[in-house]
Coordinates of C-alpha atoms in Angstrom, one line a residue:
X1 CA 221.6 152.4 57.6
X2 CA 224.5 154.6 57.1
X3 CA 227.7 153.1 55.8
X4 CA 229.8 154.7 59.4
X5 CA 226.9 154.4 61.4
X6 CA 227.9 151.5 64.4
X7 CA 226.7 147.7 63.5
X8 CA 223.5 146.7 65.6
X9 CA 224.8 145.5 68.8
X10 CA 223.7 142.0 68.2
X11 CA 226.1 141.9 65.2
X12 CA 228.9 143.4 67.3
X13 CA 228.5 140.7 70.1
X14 CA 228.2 138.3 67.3
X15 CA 231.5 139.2 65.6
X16 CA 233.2 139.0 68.7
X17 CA 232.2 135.7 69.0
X18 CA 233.3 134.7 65.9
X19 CA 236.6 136.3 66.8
X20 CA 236.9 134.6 69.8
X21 CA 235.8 131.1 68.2
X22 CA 232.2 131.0 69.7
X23 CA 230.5 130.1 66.4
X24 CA 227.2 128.5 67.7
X25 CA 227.2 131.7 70.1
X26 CA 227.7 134.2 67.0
X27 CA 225.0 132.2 64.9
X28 CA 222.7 132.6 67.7
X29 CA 223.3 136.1 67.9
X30 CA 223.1 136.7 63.9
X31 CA 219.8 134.8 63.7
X32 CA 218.2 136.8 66.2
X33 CA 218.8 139.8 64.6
X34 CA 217.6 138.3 61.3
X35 CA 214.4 137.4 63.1
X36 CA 214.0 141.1 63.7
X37 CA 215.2 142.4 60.4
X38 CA 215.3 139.4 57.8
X39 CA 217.5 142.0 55.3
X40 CA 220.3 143.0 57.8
X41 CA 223.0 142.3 55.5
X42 CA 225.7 142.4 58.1
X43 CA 224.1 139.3 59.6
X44 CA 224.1 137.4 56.5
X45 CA 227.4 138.2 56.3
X46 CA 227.7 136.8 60.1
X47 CA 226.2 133.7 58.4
X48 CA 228.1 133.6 55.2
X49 CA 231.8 133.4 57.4
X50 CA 229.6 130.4 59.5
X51 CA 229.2 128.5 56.4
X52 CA 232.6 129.2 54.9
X53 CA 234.0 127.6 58.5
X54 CA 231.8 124.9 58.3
X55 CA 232.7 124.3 54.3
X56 CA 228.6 124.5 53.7
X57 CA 230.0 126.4 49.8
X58 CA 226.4 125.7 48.0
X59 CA 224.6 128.0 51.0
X60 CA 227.5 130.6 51.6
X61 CA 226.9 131.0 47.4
X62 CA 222.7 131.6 48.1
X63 CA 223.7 134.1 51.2
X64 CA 226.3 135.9 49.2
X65 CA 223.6 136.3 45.8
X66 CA 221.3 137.0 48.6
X67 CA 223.4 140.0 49.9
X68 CA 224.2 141.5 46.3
X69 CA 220.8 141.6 45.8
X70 CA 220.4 143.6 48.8
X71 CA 223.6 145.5 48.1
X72 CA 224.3 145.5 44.9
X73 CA 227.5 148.4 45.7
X74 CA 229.5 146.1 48.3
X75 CA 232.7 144.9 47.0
X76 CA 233.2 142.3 49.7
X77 CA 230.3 139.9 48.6
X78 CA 231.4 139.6 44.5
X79 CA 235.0 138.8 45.8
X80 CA 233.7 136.0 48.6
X81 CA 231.3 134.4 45.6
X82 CA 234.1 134.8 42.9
X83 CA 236.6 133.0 45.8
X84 CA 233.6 130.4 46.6
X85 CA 233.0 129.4 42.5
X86 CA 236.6 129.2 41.7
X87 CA 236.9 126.3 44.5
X88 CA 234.2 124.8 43.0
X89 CA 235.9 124.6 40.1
X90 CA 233.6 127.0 38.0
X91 CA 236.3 129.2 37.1
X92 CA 234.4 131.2 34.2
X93 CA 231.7 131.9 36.3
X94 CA 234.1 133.2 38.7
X95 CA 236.0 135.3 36.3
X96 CA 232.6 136.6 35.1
X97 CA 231.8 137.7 38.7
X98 CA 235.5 139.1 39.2
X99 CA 235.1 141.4 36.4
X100 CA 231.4 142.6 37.3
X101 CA 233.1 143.7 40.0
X102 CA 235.6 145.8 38.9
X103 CA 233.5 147.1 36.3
X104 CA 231.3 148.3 39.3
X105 CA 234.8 149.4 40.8
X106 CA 237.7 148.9 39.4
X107 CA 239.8 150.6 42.5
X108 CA 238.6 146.9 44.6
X109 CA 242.5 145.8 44.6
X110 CA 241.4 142.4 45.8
X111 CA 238.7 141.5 42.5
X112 CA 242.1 142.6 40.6
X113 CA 244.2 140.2 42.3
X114 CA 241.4 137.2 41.8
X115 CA 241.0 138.1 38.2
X116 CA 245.2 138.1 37.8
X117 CA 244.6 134.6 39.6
X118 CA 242.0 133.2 37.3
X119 CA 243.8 134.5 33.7
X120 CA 246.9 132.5 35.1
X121 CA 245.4 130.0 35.7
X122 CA 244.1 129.5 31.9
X123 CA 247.1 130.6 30.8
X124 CA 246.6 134.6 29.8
X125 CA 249.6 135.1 31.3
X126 CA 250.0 139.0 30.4
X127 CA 246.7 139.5 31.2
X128 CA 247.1 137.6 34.7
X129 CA 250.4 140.3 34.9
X130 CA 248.4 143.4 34.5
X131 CA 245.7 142.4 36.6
X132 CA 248.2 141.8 39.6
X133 CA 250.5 144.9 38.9
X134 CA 246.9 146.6 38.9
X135 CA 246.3 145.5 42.4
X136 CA 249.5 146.6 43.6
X137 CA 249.2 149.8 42.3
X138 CA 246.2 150.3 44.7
X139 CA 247.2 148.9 47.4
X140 CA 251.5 149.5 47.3
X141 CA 253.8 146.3 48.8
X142 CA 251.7 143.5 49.5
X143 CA 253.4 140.2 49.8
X144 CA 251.3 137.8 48.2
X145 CA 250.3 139.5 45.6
X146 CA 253.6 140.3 44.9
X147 CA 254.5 136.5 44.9
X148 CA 251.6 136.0 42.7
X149 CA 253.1 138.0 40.1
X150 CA 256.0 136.8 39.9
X151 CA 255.2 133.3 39.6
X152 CA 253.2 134.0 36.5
X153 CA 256.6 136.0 35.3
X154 CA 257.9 132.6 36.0
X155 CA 255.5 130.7 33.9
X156 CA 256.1 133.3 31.3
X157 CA 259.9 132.6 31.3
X158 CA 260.9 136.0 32.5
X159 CA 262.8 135.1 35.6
X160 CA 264.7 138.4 35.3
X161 CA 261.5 140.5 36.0
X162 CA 260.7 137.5 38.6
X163 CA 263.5 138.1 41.2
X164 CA 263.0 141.2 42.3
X165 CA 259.4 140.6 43.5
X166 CA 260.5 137.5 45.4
X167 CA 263.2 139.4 46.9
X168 CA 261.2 142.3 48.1
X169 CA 258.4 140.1 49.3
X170 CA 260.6 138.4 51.7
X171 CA 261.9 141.7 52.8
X172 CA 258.4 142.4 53.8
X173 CA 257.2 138.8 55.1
X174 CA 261.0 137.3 55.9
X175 CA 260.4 133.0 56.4
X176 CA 257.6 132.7 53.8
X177 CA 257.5 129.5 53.0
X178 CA 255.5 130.1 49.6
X179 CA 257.9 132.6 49.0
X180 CA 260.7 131.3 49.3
X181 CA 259.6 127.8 47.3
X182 CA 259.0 130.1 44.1
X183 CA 262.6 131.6 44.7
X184 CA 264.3 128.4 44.8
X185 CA 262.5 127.2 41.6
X186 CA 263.7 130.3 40.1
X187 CA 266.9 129.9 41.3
X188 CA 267.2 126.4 40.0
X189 CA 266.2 127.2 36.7
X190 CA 268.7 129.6 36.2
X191 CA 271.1 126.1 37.2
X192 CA 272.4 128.1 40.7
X193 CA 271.8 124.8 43.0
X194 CA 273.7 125.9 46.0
X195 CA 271.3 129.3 46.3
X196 CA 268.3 126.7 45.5
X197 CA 269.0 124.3 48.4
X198 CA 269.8 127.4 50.8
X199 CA 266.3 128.6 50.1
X200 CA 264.6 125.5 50.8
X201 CA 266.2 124.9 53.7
X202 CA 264.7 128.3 54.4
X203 CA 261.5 127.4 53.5
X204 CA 261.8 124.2 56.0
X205 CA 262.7 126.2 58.8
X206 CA 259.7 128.0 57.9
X207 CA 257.6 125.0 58.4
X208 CA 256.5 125.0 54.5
X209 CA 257.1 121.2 53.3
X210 CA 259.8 121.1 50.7
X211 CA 260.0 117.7 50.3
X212 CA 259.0 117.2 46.4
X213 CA 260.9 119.9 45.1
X214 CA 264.3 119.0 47.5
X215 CA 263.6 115.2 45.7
X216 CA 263.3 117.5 42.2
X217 CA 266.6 119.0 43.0
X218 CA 268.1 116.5 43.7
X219 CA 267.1 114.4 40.8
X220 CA 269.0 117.4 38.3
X221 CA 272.0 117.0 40.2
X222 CA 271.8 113.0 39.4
X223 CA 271.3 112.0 42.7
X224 CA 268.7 110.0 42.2
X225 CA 269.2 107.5 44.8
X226 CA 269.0 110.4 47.5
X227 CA 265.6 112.0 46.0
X228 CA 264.0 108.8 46.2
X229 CA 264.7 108.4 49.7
X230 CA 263.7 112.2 50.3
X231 CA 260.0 110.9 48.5
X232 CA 259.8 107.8 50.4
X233 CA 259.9 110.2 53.6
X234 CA 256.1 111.6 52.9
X235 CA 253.9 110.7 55.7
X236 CA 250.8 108.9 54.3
X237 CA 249.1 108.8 51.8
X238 CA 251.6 110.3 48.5
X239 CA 249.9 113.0 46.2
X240 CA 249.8 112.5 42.5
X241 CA 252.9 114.6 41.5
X242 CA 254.7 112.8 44.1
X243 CA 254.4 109.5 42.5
X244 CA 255.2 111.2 39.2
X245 CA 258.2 112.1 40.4
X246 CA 258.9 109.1 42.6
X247 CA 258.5 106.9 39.4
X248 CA 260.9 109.3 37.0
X249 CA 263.2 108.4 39.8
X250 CA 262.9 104.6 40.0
X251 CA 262.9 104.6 36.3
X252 CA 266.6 106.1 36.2
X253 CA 267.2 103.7 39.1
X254 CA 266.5 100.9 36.9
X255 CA 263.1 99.8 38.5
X256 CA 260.5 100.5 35.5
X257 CA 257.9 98.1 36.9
X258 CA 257.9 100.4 40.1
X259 CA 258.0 103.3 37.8
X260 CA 254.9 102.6 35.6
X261 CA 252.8 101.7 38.4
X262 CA 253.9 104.6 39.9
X263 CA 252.8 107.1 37.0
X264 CA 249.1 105.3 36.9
X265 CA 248.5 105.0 40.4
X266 CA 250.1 109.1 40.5
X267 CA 248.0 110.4 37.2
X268 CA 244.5 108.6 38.6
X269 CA 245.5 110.5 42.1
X270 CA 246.0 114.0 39.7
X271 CA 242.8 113.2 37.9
X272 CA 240.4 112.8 41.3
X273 CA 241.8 115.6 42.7
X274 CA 241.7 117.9 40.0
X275 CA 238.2 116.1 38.4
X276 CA 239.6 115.6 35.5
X277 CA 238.2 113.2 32.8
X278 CA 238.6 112.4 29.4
X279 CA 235.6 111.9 27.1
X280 CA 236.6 110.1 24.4
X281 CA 233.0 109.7 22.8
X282 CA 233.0 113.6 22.8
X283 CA 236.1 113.9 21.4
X284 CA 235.1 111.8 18.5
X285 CA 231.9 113.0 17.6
X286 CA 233.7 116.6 17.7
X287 CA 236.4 115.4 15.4
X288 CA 233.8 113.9 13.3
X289 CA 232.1 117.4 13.4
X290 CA 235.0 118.8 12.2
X291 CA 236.8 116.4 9.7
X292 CA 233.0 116.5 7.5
X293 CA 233.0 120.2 7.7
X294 CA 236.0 120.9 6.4
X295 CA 235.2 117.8 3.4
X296 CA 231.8 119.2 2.9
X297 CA 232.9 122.8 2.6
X298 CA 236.3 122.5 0.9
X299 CA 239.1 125.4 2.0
X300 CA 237.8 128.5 3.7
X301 CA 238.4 132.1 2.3
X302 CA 241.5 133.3 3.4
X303 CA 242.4 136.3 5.3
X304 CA 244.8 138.8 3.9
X305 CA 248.6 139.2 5.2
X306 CA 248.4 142.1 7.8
X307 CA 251.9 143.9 8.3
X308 CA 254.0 143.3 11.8
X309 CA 255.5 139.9 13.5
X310 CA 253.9 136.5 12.4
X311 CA 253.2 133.7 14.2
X312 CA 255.3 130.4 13.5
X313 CA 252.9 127.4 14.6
X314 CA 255.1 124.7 16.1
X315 CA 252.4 121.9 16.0
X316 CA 252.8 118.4 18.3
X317 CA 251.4 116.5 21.0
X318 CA 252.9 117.5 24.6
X319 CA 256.5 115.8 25.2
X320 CA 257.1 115.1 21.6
X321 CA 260.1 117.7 21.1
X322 CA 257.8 120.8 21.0
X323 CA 259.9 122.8 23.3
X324 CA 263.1 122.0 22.0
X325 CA 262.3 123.0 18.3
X326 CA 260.8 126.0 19.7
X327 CA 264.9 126.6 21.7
X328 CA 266.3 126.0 18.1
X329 CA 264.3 128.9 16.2
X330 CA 264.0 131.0 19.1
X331 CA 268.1 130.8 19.2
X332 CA 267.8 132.6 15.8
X333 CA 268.1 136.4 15.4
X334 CA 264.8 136.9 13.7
X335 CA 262.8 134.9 16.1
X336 CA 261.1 135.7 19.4
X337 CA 259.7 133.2 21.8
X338 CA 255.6 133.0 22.1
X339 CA 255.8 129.6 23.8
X340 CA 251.9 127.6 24.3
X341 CA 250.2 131.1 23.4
X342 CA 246.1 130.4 24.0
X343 CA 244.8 132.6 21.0
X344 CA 244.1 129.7 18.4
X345 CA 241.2 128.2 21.2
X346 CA 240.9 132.1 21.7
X347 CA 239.9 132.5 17.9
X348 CA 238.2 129.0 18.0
X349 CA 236.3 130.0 21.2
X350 CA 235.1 133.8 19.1
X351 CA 234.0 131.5 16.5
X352 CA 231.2 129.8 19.0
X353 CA 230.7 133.0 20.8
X354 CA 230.4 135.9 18.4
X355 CA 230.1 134.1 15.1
X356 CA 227.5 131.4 15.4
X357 CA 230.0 128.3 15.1
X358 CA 232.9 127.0 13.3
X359 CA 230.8 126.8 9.8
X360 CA 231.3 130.8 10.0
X361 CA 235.2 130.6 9.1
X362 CA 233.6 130.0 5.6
X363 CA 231.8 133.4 6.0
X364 CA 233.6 136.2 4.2
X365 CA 235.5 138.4 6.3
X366 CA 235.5 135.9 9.7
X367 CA 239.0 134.9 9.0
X368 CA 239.9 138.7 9.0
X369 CA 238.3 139.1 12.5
X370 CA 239.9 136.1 13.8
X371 CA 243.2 137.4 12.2
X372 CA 243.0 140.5 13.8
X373 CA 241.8 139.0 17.0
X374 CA 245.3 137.0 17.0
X375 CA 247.1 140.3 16.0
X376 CA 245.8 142.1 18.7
X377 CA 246.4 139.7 21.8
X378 CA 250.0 138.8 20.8
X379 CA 250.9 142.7 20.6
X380 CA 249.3 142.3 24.1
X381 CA 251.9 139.7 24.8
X382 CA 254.6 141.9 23.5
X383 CA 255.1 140.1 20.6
X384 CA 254.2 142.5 17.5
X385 CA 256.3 145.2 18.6
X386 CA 259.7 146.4 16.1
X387 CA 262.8 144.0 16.1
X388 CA 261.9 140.2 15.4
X389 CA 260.1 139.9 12.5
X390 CA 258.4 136.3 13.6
X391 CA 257.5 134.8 17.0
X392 CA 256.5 131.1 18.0
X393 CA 253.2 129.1 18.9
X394 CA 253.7 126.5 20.1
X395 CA 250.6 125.1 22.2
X396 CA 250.4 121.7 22.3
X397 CA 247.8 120.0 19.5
X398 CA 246.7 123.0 17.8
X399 CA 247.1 121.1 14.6
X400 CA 243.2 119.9 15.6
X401 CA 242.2 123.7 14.3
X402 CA 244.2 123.8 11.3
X403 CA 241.1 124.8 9.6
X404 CA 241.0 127.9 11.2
X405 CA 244.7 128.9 11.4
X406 CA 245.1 128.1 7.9
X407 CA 242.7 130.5 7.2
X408 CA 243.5 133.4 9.2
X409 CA 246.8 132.7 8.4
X410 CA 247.4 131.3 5.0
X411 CA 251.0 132.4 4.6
X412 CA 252.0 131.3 8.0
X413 CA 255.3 128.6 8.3
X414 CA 253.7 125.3 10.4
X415 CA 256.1 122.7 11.3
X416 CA 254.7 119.5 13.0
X417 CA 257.1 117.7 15.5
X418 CA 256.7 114.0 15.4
X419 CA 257.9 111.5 18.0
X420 CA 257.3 107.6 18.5
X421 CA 254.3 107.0 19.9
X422 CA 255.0 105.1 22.4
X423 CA 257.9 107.2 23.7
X424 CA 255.6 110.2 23.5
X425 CA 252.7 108.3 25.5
X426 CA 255.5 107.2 28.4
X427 CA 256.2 110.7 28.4
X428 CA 253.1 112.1 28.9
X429 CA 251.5 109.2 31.5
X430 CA 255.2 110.7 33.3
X431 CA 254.2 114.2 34.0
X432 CA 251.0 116.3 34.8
X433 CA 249.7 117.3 31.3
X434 CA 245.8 118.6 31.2
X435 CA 246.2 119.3 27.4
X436 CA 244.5 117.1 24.8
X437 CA 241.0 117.2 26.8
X438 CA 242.7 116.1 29.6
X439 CA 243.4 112.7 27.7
X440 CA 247.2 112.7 29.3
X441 CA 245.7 110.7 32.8
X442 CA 245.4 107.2 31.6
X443 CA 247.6 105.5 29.0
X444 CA 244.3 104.3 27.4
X445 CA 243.2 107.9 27.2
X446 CA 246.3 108.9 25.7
X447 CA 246.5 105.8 22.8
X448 CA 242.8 107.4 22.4
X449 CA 243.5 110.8 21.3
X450 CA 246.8 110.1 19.5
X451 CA 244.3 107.8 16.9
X452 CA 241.7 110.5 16.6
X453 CA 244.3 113.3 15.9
X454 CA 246.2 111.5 13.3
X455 CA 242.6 111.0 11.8
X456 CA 241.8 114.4 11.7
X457 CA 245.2 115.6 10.7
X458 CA 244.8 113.2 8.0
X459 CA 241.9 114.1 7.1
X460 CA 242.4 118.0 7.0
X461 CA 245.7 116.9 4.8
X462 CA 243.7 115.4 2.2
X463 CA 241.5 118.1 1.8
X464 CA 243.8 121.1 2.4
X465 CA 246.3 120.2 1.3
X466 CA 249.3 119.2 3.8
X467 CA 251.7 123.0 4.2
X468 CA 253.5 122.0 7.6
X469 CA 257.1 120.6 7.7
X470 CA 256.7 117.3 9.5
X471 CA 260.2 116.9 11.6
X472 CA 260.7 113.9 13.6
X473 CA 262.3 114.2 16.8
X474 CA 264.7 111.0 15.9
X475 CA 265.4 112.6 12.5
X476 CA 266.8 115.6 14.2
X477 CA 268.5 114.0 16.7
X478 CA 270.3 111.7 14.3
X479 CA 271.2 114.8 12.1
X480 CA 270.8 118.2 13.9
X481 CA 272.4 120.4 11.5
X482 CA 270.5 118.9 8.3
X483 CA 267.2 118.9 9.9
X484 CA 268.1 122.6 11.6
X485 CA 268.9 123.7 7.9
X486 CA 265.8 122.4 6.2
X487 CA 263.4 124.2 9.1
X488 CA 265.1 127.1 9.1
X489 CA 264.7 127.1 5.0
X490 CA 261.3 125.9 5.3
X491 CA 260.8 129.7 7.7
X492 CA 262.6 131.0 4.1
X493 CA 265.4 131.9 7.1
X494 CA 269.4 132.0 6.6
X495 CA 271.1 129.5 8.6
X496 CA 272.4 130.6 12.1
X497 CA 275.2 128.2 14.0
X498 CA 273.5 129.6 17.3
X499 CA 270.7 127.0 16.6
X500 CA 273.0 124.4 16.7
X501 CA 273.9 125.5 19.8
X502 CA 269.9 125.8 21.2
X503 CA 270.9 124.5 24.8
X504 CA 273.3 127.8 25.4
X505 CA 269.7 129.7 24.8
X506 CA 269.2 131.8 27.9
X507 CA 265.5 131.4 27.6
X508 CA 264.4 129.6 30.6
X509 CA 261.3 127.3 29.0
X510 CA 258.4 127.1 31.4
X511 CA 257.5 123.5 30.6
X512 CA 258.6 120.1 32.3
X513 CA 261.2 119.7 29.4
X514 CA 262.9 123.1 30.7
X515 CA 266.2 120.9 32.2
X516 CA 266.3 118.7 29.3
X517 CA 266.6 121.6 26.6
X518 CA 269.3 123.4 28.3
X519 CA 271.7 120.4 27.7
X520 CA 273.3 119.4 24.1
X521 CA 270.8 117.0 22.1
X522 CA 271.1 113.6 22.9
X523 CA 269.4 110.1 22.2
X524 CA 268.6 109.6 25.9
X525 CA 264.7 109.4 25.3
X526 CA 264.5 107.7 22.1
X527 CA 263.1 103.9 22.8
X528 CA 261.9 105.1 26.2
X529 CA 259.1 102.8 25.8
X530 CA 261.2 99.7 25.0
X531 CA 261.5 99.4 29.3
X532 CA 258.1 99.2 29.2
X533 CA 257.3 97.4 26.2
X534 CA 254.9 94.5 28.5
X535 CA 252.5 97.5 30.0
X536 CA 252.1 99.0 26.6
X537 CA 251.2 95.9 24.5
X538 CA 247.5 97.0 24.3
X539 CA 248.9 100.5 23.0
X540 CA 251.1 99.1 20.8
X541 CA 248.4 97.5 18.9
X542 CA 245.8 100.0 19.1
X543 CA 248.9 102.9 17.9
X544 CA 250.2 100.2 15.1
X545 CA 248.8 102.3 12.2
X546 CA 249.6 105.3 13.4
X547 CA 253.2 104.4 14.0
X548 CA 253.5 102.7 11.1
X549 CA 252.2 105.6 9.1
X550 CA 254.7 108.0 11.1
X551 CA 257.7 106.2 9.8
X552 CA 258.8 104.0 12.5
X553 CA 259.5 100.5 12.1
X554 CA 258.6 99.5 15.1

């Protein structure tokens, strides 16, 4: 049939029906034309929007495969399937879709807008960014694509480049409720409360619920009494981040029983609604995999110094000071700010993919490659270009693939932050943290995975050789302009008083310690755990070596 010739008049009557909400009518009508034609693909696609109502995902997939089969040229059928996989979770097959499709046509703005979706999603946030400002070139002002964008600006810490998006959006599409929630996070991390509240009021008015981030704002203005009562106003059953929040609140309120159960029964909700799981038999065996490699085969060759920025590898588990040592170098002149950059597991994952498995780094001329790869997606990010001469990674646990960075970067600075245990496991059973294999959703998991790190760090250490600067978070507290000296001389870096001064950094950090590093240091974390010192027994004793080994006393 001729793409402008008139659809068969049975698929006419059955999109009206559709329209009109006659669904068993329309799937009447789109069967019988099947009967007559089994290869009409505009009843298929009659049947595919059936199944999507109906949520029947696993035969809207066959119909859509069925279509492109078919059709191979539609652009329609590649974005319902890449829509339909990434709700099943099975984002790389999505993304692999996505971008079949725009190699097929890359003029389809909405594949472009997916794919910007899906790379923010795993965290390539530039590449997320072009994809989106892609779609917008096709397709001119589009509201929530335009929202899209700038939340990943947001994520990236560029809240500048943010605004204007937001604004213009709600130009286009005033009383978005999506919109304006994004805006009043912005505002509030640039600290203007007032505009913040205004916003979400809008947003209410809207009919968008607010409710966990008013409770959020009002818990950095230290009313912590009123948040809780704004969280204790959600009908039903409370999501996980919720009861995250609602026990951070309790736990300044001086309720820490009510708090912990809050953050198990809250991270157990995140976990079943995400599907989120932590293997720790996997974990070790890999750890295993890797700790005998690197024993068997010694040190890997070594890639050569290439010319431009370096990375600075800020190494740690999530909530053990990470962010803030990162404020502190990126407060100096000759530092720019990379923040949790995905290339090492990008390098790691080109290892499996193009090189046959990690046992390649000890192939000549694989740590070049990987070097290179690096190279190449941090100029990507903006980060190779003339001015600062280095620029931070700090993704949380890439100390597990020291192996590899070491050997595409041998001259590299490393500087390991270290924090109690404890505190750091409080910390992280406290906020919504998928990092670490998604250990971060049970305070078992979490004891777990701080063990088999250590191990491996260990490990690596004894047959490497140990090159980071291990800081503790206590140490620096206790003495921030020693411990600020020493890592800016282990960087071979002149001492700058800005770094002292790391909270008047206009960098707006795009992790949950972004409040807490725009105020002076302070002591208010250390012996977090002590209120909980009866849950954590069981860690306690399973983390006593490793604590012991760390320094602490206790």
């Amino acid at each position: 049939m001729p793409a402008d010739a008139p659809p068969h008049p049975l698929i006419a009557q059955a999109r009206d029906q559709l329209n009109r909400g006659q669904v068993e009518a329309a799937l009447a009508a789109a069967r019988k034309r099947l009967a007559a034609d089994g290869d009409d693909v505009d009843a298929l696609e009659i049947l595919v929007l059936v199944c999507q109502q109906r949520g029947e995902v696993l035969e809207a997939k066959r119909l859509l495969e069925r279509i492109l089969i078919l059709a191979p040229d539609l652009d329609w059928p590649r974005d319902d399937l890449a829509i339909l996989l990434a709700g099943l979770g099975r984002k790389a097959e999505a993304e692999a879709v996505v971008r079949d499709a725009l190699a097929r046509n890359p003029a389809n703005p909405q594949a472009c807008a997916l794919l910007g979706t899906l790379l923010t999603e795993r965290r390539d946030l530039p590449g997320g960014e072009a994809a989106f400002k892609q779609a917008l070139d096709l397709v001119g002002d589009h509201p929530p694509t335009q929202v899209a964008l700038a939340a990943n600006l947001i994520e990236q810490g560029r809240l500048e480049a943010a605004e204007p998006l937001l604004a213009r959006a709600d130009r286009l599409a005033p009383g978005d409720g999506l919109t304006l929630a994004h805006w009043s996070r912005l505002r509030e991390a640039l600290g203007d409360l007032a505009a913040s509240r205004t916003l979400l009021d809008r947003a209410a008015a809207a009919g968008f619920d607010v409710t966990l981030r008013r409770a959020v704002q009002l818990g950095r203005e230290q009313r912590h009494a009123e948040a809780l009562a704004v969280i204790e106003t959600v009908p039903g059953r409370k999501g996980g981040d919720a009861l995250l929040e609602s026990g951070r609140l309790k736990e300044r309120l001086g309720r820490p029983a009510e708090a912990f159960a809050d953050f198990v029964e809250g991270k157990a909700r995140l976990a079943a609604r995400d599907g989120l799981t932590y293997d720790g038999a996997a974990v070790a065996r890999e750890f295993e995999t890797l700790g005998r490699l690197v024993e068997t085969l010694g040190p890997p060759p070594l890639a050569a110094r290439r010319e431009g920025a370096q990375p600075v590898f800020v190494f740690g588990f999530p909530r053990s000071g990470t962010t803030m040592v990162e404020q502190v170098l990126t407060s100096h002149s000759a530092i720019a700010a990379g923040g949790e950059l995905p290339f090492v597991n990008e390098m790691v994952t080109a290892l499996e993919s193009r090189f046959g498995g990690l046992q390649a780094l000890w192939t000549p001329g694989v740590a070049e490659a990987l070097r290179d790869l690096y190279l190449e997606r941090a100029a990507a990010f903006g980060l190779r270009g003339p001015g600062k001469p280095l620029f931070t990674d700090k993704m949380p646990l890439s100390e597990v693939w020291t192996p590899v960075i070491r050997a595409a970067f041998p001259e590299a600075r490393q500087v390991r932050m270290v924090r109690h245990p404890l505190d750091t496991a409080v910390s992280m059973l406290s906020h919504n943290l998928t990092h670490g294999d998604s250990c971060g959703y049970r305070i078992t998991d979490i004891a777990h995975h701080m063990q088999a790190v250590h191990a491996l760090t260990g490990r690596y250490a004894r047959t490497l050789g140990e090159t980071a600067l291990t800081l503790r978070y206590e140490d620096l507290v206790a003495d921030q302009e020693t411990w600020t000296r020493r890592l800016l001389a282990h960087l071979d870096l002149a001492f700058e008083p800005a770094c002292l001064r790391f909270h008047e950094n206009r960098r707006y950090a795009p992790t949950p310690s972004y409040a807490q590093v725009s105020e002076p240091l302070n002591d208010r974390s250390i012996g977090r755990w002590r209120l909980y010192h009866q849950a954590l027994e069981p860690q306690a004793r399973a983390l006593a070596k490793v604590i012991a080994e760390l320094g602490y006393t206790d």
